Structure formats: structure tokens, C-alpha cells
Amino acid sequence: MTTDLIDGFLAAIPMPAVLVDQTERLIAENSAAAPLLGQEGKGRHFATVLRQPSVATAIEACLRDRKPRTARHLANDGAQDTTFAVTLRYVPGIGAVSGGAVLVCFDDVTEREQAGQMRRDFVANVSHELRTPLTALIGFIETLRGPAKDDTAARDRFLAIMEGEASRMNRLVGDLLSLNRVESEERVRPKQSVDLGAHLGSTLKTLVPVAEARGVSMNLEAPQGGIMVTGDPDQLQQVFTNLVENAVKYGGDEVRVLLSRSERDPAVRAAAARVQVIDNGPGIDPVHLPRLTERFYRADSHRSREMGGTGLGLAIVKHIINRHRGRLRVESELGQGSVFTVILPE
Ligand SMILES: Nc1ncnc2c1ncn2[C@@H]1O[C@H](COP(=O)(O)OP(=O)(O)OP(=O)(O)O)[C@@H](O)[C@H]1O
Ligand SMILES: [Mg+2]
């Protein structure tokens, strides 16, 4: 095979690939391999450009016995780690000396591995979240059957706790289903027209009992005349309910909701509505901010659990806002309260 033909074949392989012949030198590489090798590899001994022991050992062995092999290659471009699954196959009849070369292909499996890790973490989190209330329920059932059998006062108290634990599990399952639904619809653009001012007014009304129970005052400041956005009213209600509920639960004694509109919002580079939920509570430590919308992430996990939170609220919020092609901003300083801003293109 001519060099041109070999180069042509390698260029057609949709992943980094190099060929090493029996002289142990690279006889060809495609352009995708350039960042991996860090320098022009052609003509060099393979060990000078592919230094990782796992890959180098596999190439050596494959040149010797011509059997297929696999290896792993870890790369780091300074910003992030990349994992490659490397496959080695012997191609007879090309290259110098006794003929034949090893074709080494690098398949980037980083995302697949991350997705697997995320799935495992998710299952572990869900199991953990369900196990806590279940353990409590089982414990109380045992107590009610045994020691507290004839103790009416204790029975009522235990049943009340059991009810609380069961509704926590119910909420968790409800949130998980909701998250699933939101994620599966994320690519479907919402179509309805929503009058945000009126919508926020009715959402706040449903939260009055929660706010009153905690002695928190709520205020909506919206401009005269409606602000319309294209959206899914039920999902938007979920967004604002969670943000205002969080402000009531984790904030201070005052929650302000501000609605405004801008002809050209820099965040979405279009005309957009802005809803800000502002509280005067203890705020959120900046270390938590980047991870706040992750599933099950809680800034103050003790307090959140105590309040019956599942830690899924902001994950759902983020997916809904993505579906609306909007943005969520969180600004907070310890001791200064928090501002959650939702930007929705019109
Ligand atoms: N306004 C706020 N002030 C302080 N901390 C907040 C505020 N809003 C959210 N947090 C923190 O962010 C965490 C995540 O919020 P999220 O809404 O996702 O979960 P949750 O409220 O605990 O549970 P759920 O919303 O499912 O009931 C909360 O547990 C809390 O620690
Ligand atoms: Mg919440």
C-alpha cells in the first residue's frame, strides 16, 4: 500500500489513530491524533510520543505476537481529564521490514464513563434518601407491635411521626417522577402564552399559609400592564413555588418577588422577563453555589431535611428553565440573604 493510501485510510477513521510498524516507529497518524501525541509523531519511535506504560506495553506485545489488544490512555489538556479506550489491531502487509503494522485507535469514553458514574451516584442517592424514612417506619412499626402496644399516647405520637416519614417518601417519589418528566420534555418548546404578573400573583397566594406559619411576609412588585412570555404555566408554577418556598424556608422574615422586563436582556440576548426572588436570610456560602442545582445537593443538609426537603427542587427548576431557553442566576452572600433570578425570553 502506498503511503498516500495509508494516510487516506487513517484520515477516514473518525477518532485518533496511529500506525506503528515493525521498526517500532510511527509510519502514519491522522489529524485527530495530533493533540494526543503533542508533537509530530511520524518517523518517531512510538515510546517517545506514547509514553503511557499501558499503551506502550500493548504496542510492543502486539508487534511481537500480532494478537489484538486493548489498553487505556488517560490524557489531560490542562483543563480536563479525558479517558480513551485504546484498541490495537495488527495489519499485515504494510510498513517496513517483515511487513505489517499495528493500528492503534483511541476511542474517547470520558462521557460514557461519566454517565455511568452519574447513574450509579443517582441510584445510591435515591436509595439513601428512601432508606432513612423507611428505617424509621420499620422501627416504629416494631415499637407499636411490642413495647408501645397498649400505650395510647405513645401510639398517637408514633403514628404522627410515621405519617411524616411516609409523606416524605411520597414527596421524594413525586419529585423524582417530576424530574423525569421535565427531562424527557426538555427539547420540546412550550407553546402557551403566560401572563407572568397574574401567574406570580396566584402562585404566591397558594404559599400564603406556608409563609404565615413561619411569620414571613411576601411581597410581589410587578409593573402595570402584563408581561407575557411563552411558557408552560404548570411548570413555571413549579419553578416559582420552589424558589419562593425555599426563600420562606431558608430565608429570613421577608421575601420579595420582583418582576421586570427588558427589551434586550444580555443573558439571553433577546427581549426577556426577569423574576427575582429575594430573601433577607442567612444566605448561601459561595462554595455551594456552583453545585446548588445538582440533584440532592443541599447547602445546609440538616436544615433542609428537617424542613422535609428532598434536595431535588432546584434540579427540577433548572431543567424547566432550560426547556424555556431561560437562565437561572443565584447571588448570595453570607448574612446578606439570597437573590434567585429567573430570566425567561419572551
Ligand atoms: N433562599 C435560600 N437561602 C438559603 N439556602 C437556600 C435557599 N434556597 C435554597 N437553598 C439551599 O439550597 C438547597 C437546595 O434547594 P432545593 O430547592 O433544590 O432543595 P430543598 O428545598 O432542600 O428540597 P425540595 O425543594 O425538594 O423541597 C437547600 O437544601 C438549601 O440548603
Ligand atoms: Mg426547595
mmCIF file of N, CA and C and ligand atoms in Angstrom, residues 175 242 245-247 249-251 279 283-284 292 297-300 304 308-315 338 340, ligand 1:
data_model
loop_
_atom_site.group_PDB
_atom_site.id
_atom_site.type_symbol
_atom_site.label_atom_id
_atom_site.label_comp_id
_atom_site.label_asym_id
_atom_site.label_seq_id
_atom_site.Cartn_x
_atom_site.Cartn_y
_atom_site.Cartn_z
ATOM 1 N N ASP A 175 -41.262 14.025 43.334
ATOM 2 C CA ASP A 175 -40.217 14.873 42.747
ATOM 3 C C ASP A 175 -39.404 14.112 41.698
ATOM 4 N N ASN A 242 -41.095 26.619 44.037
ATOM 5 C CA ASN A 242 -39.905 26.145 44.734
ATOM 6 C C ASN A 242 -39.011 27.295 45.186
ATOM 7 N N GLU A 245 -40.770 29.111 48.025
ATOM 8 C CA GLU A 245 -40.807 28.219 49.193
ATOM 9 C C GLU A 245 -39.421 28.123 49.841
ATOM 10 N N ASN A 246 -38.381 28.020 49.000
ATOM 11 C CA ASN A 246 -37.012 27.998 49.533
ATOM 12 C C ASN A 246 -36.726 29.279 50.309
ATOM 13 N N ALA A 247 -37.111 30.426 49.705
ATOM 14 C CA ALA A 247 -36.853 31.715 50.361
ATOM 15 C C ALA A 247 -37.576 31.772 51.703
ATOM 16 N N LYS A 249 -38.477 29.049 53.529
ATOM 17 C CA LYS A 249 -37.933 28.030 54.434
ATOM 18 C C LYS A 249 -36.533 28.373 54.933
ATOM 19 N N TYR A 250 -35.674 28.835 53.990
ATOM 20 C CA TYR A 250 -34.266 29.023 54.353
ATOM 21 C C TYR A 250 -33.887 30.494 54.536
ATOM 22 N N GLY A 251 -34.842 31.401 54.291
ATOM 23 C CA GLY A 251 -34.518 32.824 54.343
ATOM 24 C C GLY A 251 -34.822 33.433 55.693
ATOM 25 N N ASP A 279 -34.556 37.137 49.388
ATOM 26 C CA ASP A 279 -34.858 36.970 50.817
ATOM 27 C C ASP A 279 -33.788 37.659 51.648
ATOM 28 N N GLY A 283 -28.339 33.542 53.855
ATOM 29 C CA GLY A 283 -27.580 33.439 52.612
ATOM 30 C C GLY A 283 -26.943 32.073 52.435
ATOM 31 N N ILE A 284 -26.207 31.923 51.339
ATOM 32 C CA ILE A 284 -25.603 30.635 50.993
ATOM 33 C C ILE A 284 -24.111 30.859 50.812
ATOM 34 N N LEU A 292 -25.451 23.981 43.506
ATOM 35 C CA LEU A 292 -26.770 24.072 44.129
ATOM 36 C C LEU A 292 -27.892 23.404 43.334
ATOM 37 N N TYR A 297 -28.415 17.952 46.072
ATOM 38 C CA TYR A 297 -27.428 18.805 46.728
ATOM 39 C C TYR A 297 -28.127 19.766 47.689
ATOM 40 N N ARG A 298 -27.646 19.812 48.909
ATOM 41 C CA ARG A 298 -28.203 20.732 49.895
ATOM 42 C C ARG A 298 -27.072 21.533 50.500
ATOM 43 N N ALA A 299 -27.305 22.839 50.656
ATOM 44 C CA ALA A 299 -26.270 23.673 51.244
ATOM 45 C C ALA A 299 -26.188 23.388 52.742
ATOM 46 N N ASP A 300 -27.352 23.270 53.342
ATOM 47 C CA ASP A 300 -27.411 23.009 54.772
ATOM 48 C C ASP A 300 -28.286 21.772 54.929
ATOM 49 N N SER A 304 -32.341 21.394 55.696
ATOM 50 C CA SER A 304 -33.213 21.013 54.587
ATOM 51 C C SER A 304 -34.029 19.765 54.924
ATOM 52 N N GLY A 308 -38.186 18.881 55.620
ATOM 53 C CA GLY A 308 -38.857 17.938 54.726
ATOM 54 C C GLY A 308 -38.436 18.085 53.279
ATOM 55 N N GLY A 309 -37.326 18.798 53.023
ATOM 56 C CA GLY A 309 -36.872 18.997 51.640
ATOM 57 C C GLY A 309 -36.243 17.741 51.068
ATOM 58 N N THR A 310 -36.361 17.572 49.745
ATOM 59 C CA THR A 310 -35.776 16.391 49.105
ATOM 60 C C THR A 310 -34.456 16.739 48.424
ATOM 61 N N GLY A 311 -34.169 18.045 48.265
ATOM 62 C CA GLY A 311 -32.945 18.438 47.572
ATOM 63 C C GLY A 311 -33.071 18.311 46.060
ATOM 64 N N LEU A 312 -34.291 18.078 45.576
ATOM 65 C CA LEU A 312 -34.492 17.948 44.123
ATOM 66 C C LEU A 312 -35.089 19.203 43.513
ATOM 67 N N GLY A 313 -35.614 20.096 44.381
ATOM 68 C CA GLY A 313 -36.334 21.273 43.899
ATOM 69 C C GLY A 313 -35.574 22.078 42.846
ATOM 70 N N LEU A 314 -34.335 22.467 43.142
ATOM 71 C CA LEU A 314 -33.602 23.328 42.208
ATOM 72 C C LEU A 314 -33.162 22.571 40.954
ATOM 73 N N ALA A 315 -32.990 21.244 41.071
ATOM 74 C CA ALA A 315 -32.663 20.453 39.872
ATOM 75 C C ALA A 315 -33.843 20.508 38.900
ATOM 76 N N SER A 338 -30.305 35.998 49.891
ATOM 77 C CA SER A 338 -30.044 35.440 48.569
ATOM 78 C C SER A 338 -30.975 36.048 47.542
ATOM 79 N N PHE A 340 -32.435 34.852 43.816
ATOM 80 C CA PHE A 340 -32.562 33.886 42.728
ATOM 81 C C PHE A 340 -33.250 34.600 41.570
HETATM 82 N N1 LIG B 1 -33.129 31.157 49.637
HETATM 83 C C1 LIG B 1 -32.253 30.281 50.140
HETATM 84 N N2 LIG B 1 -31.471 30.622 51.209
HETATM 85 C C2 LIG B 1 -30.579 29.736 51.710
HETATM 86 N N3 LIG B 1 -30.382 28.486 51.230
HETATM 87 C C3 LIG B 1 -31.124 28.087 50.176
HETATM 88 C C4 LIG B 1 -32.089 28.963 49.568
HETATM 89 N N4 LIG B 1 -32.661 28.304 48.542
HETATM 90 C C5 LIG B 1 -32.077 27.084 48.512
HETATM 91 N N5 LIG B 1 -31.164 26.942 49.489
HETATM 92 C C6 LIG B 1 -30.302 25.765 49.729
HETATM 93 O O1 LIG B 1 -30.269 25.007 48.526
HETATM 94 C C7 LIG B 1 -30.619 23.657 48.773
HETATM 95 C C8 LIG B 1 -31.282 23.062 47.563
HETATM 96 O O2 LIG B 1 -32.598 23.599 47.367
HETATM 97 P P1 LIG B 1 -33.695 22.682 46.680
HETATM 98 O O3 LIG B 1 -34.918 23.505 46.463
HETATM 99 O O4 LIG B 1 -33.067 22.034 45.497
HETATM 100 O O5 LIG B 1 -33.959 21.539 47.756
HETATM 101 P P2 LIG B 1 -34.856 21.512 49.074
HETATM 102 O O6 LIG B 1 -35.583 22.801 49.227
HETATM 103 O O7 LIG B 1 -33.970 21.055 50.171
HETATM 104 O O8 LIG B 1 -35.886 20.362 48.747
HETATM 105 P P3 LIG B 1 -37.268 20.465 47.932
HETATM 106 O O9 LIG B 1 -37.213 21.720 47.102
HETATM 107 O O10 LIG B 1 -37.285 19.250 47.112
HETATM 108 O O11 LIG B 1 -38.309 20.508 48.989
HETATM 109 C C9 LIG B 1 -31.495 23.715 50.011
HETATM 110 O O12 LIG B 1 -31.438 22.488 50.694
HETATM 111 C C10 LIG B 1 -30.871 24.850 50.805
HETATM 112 O O13 LIG B 1 -29.784 24.343 51.578
#
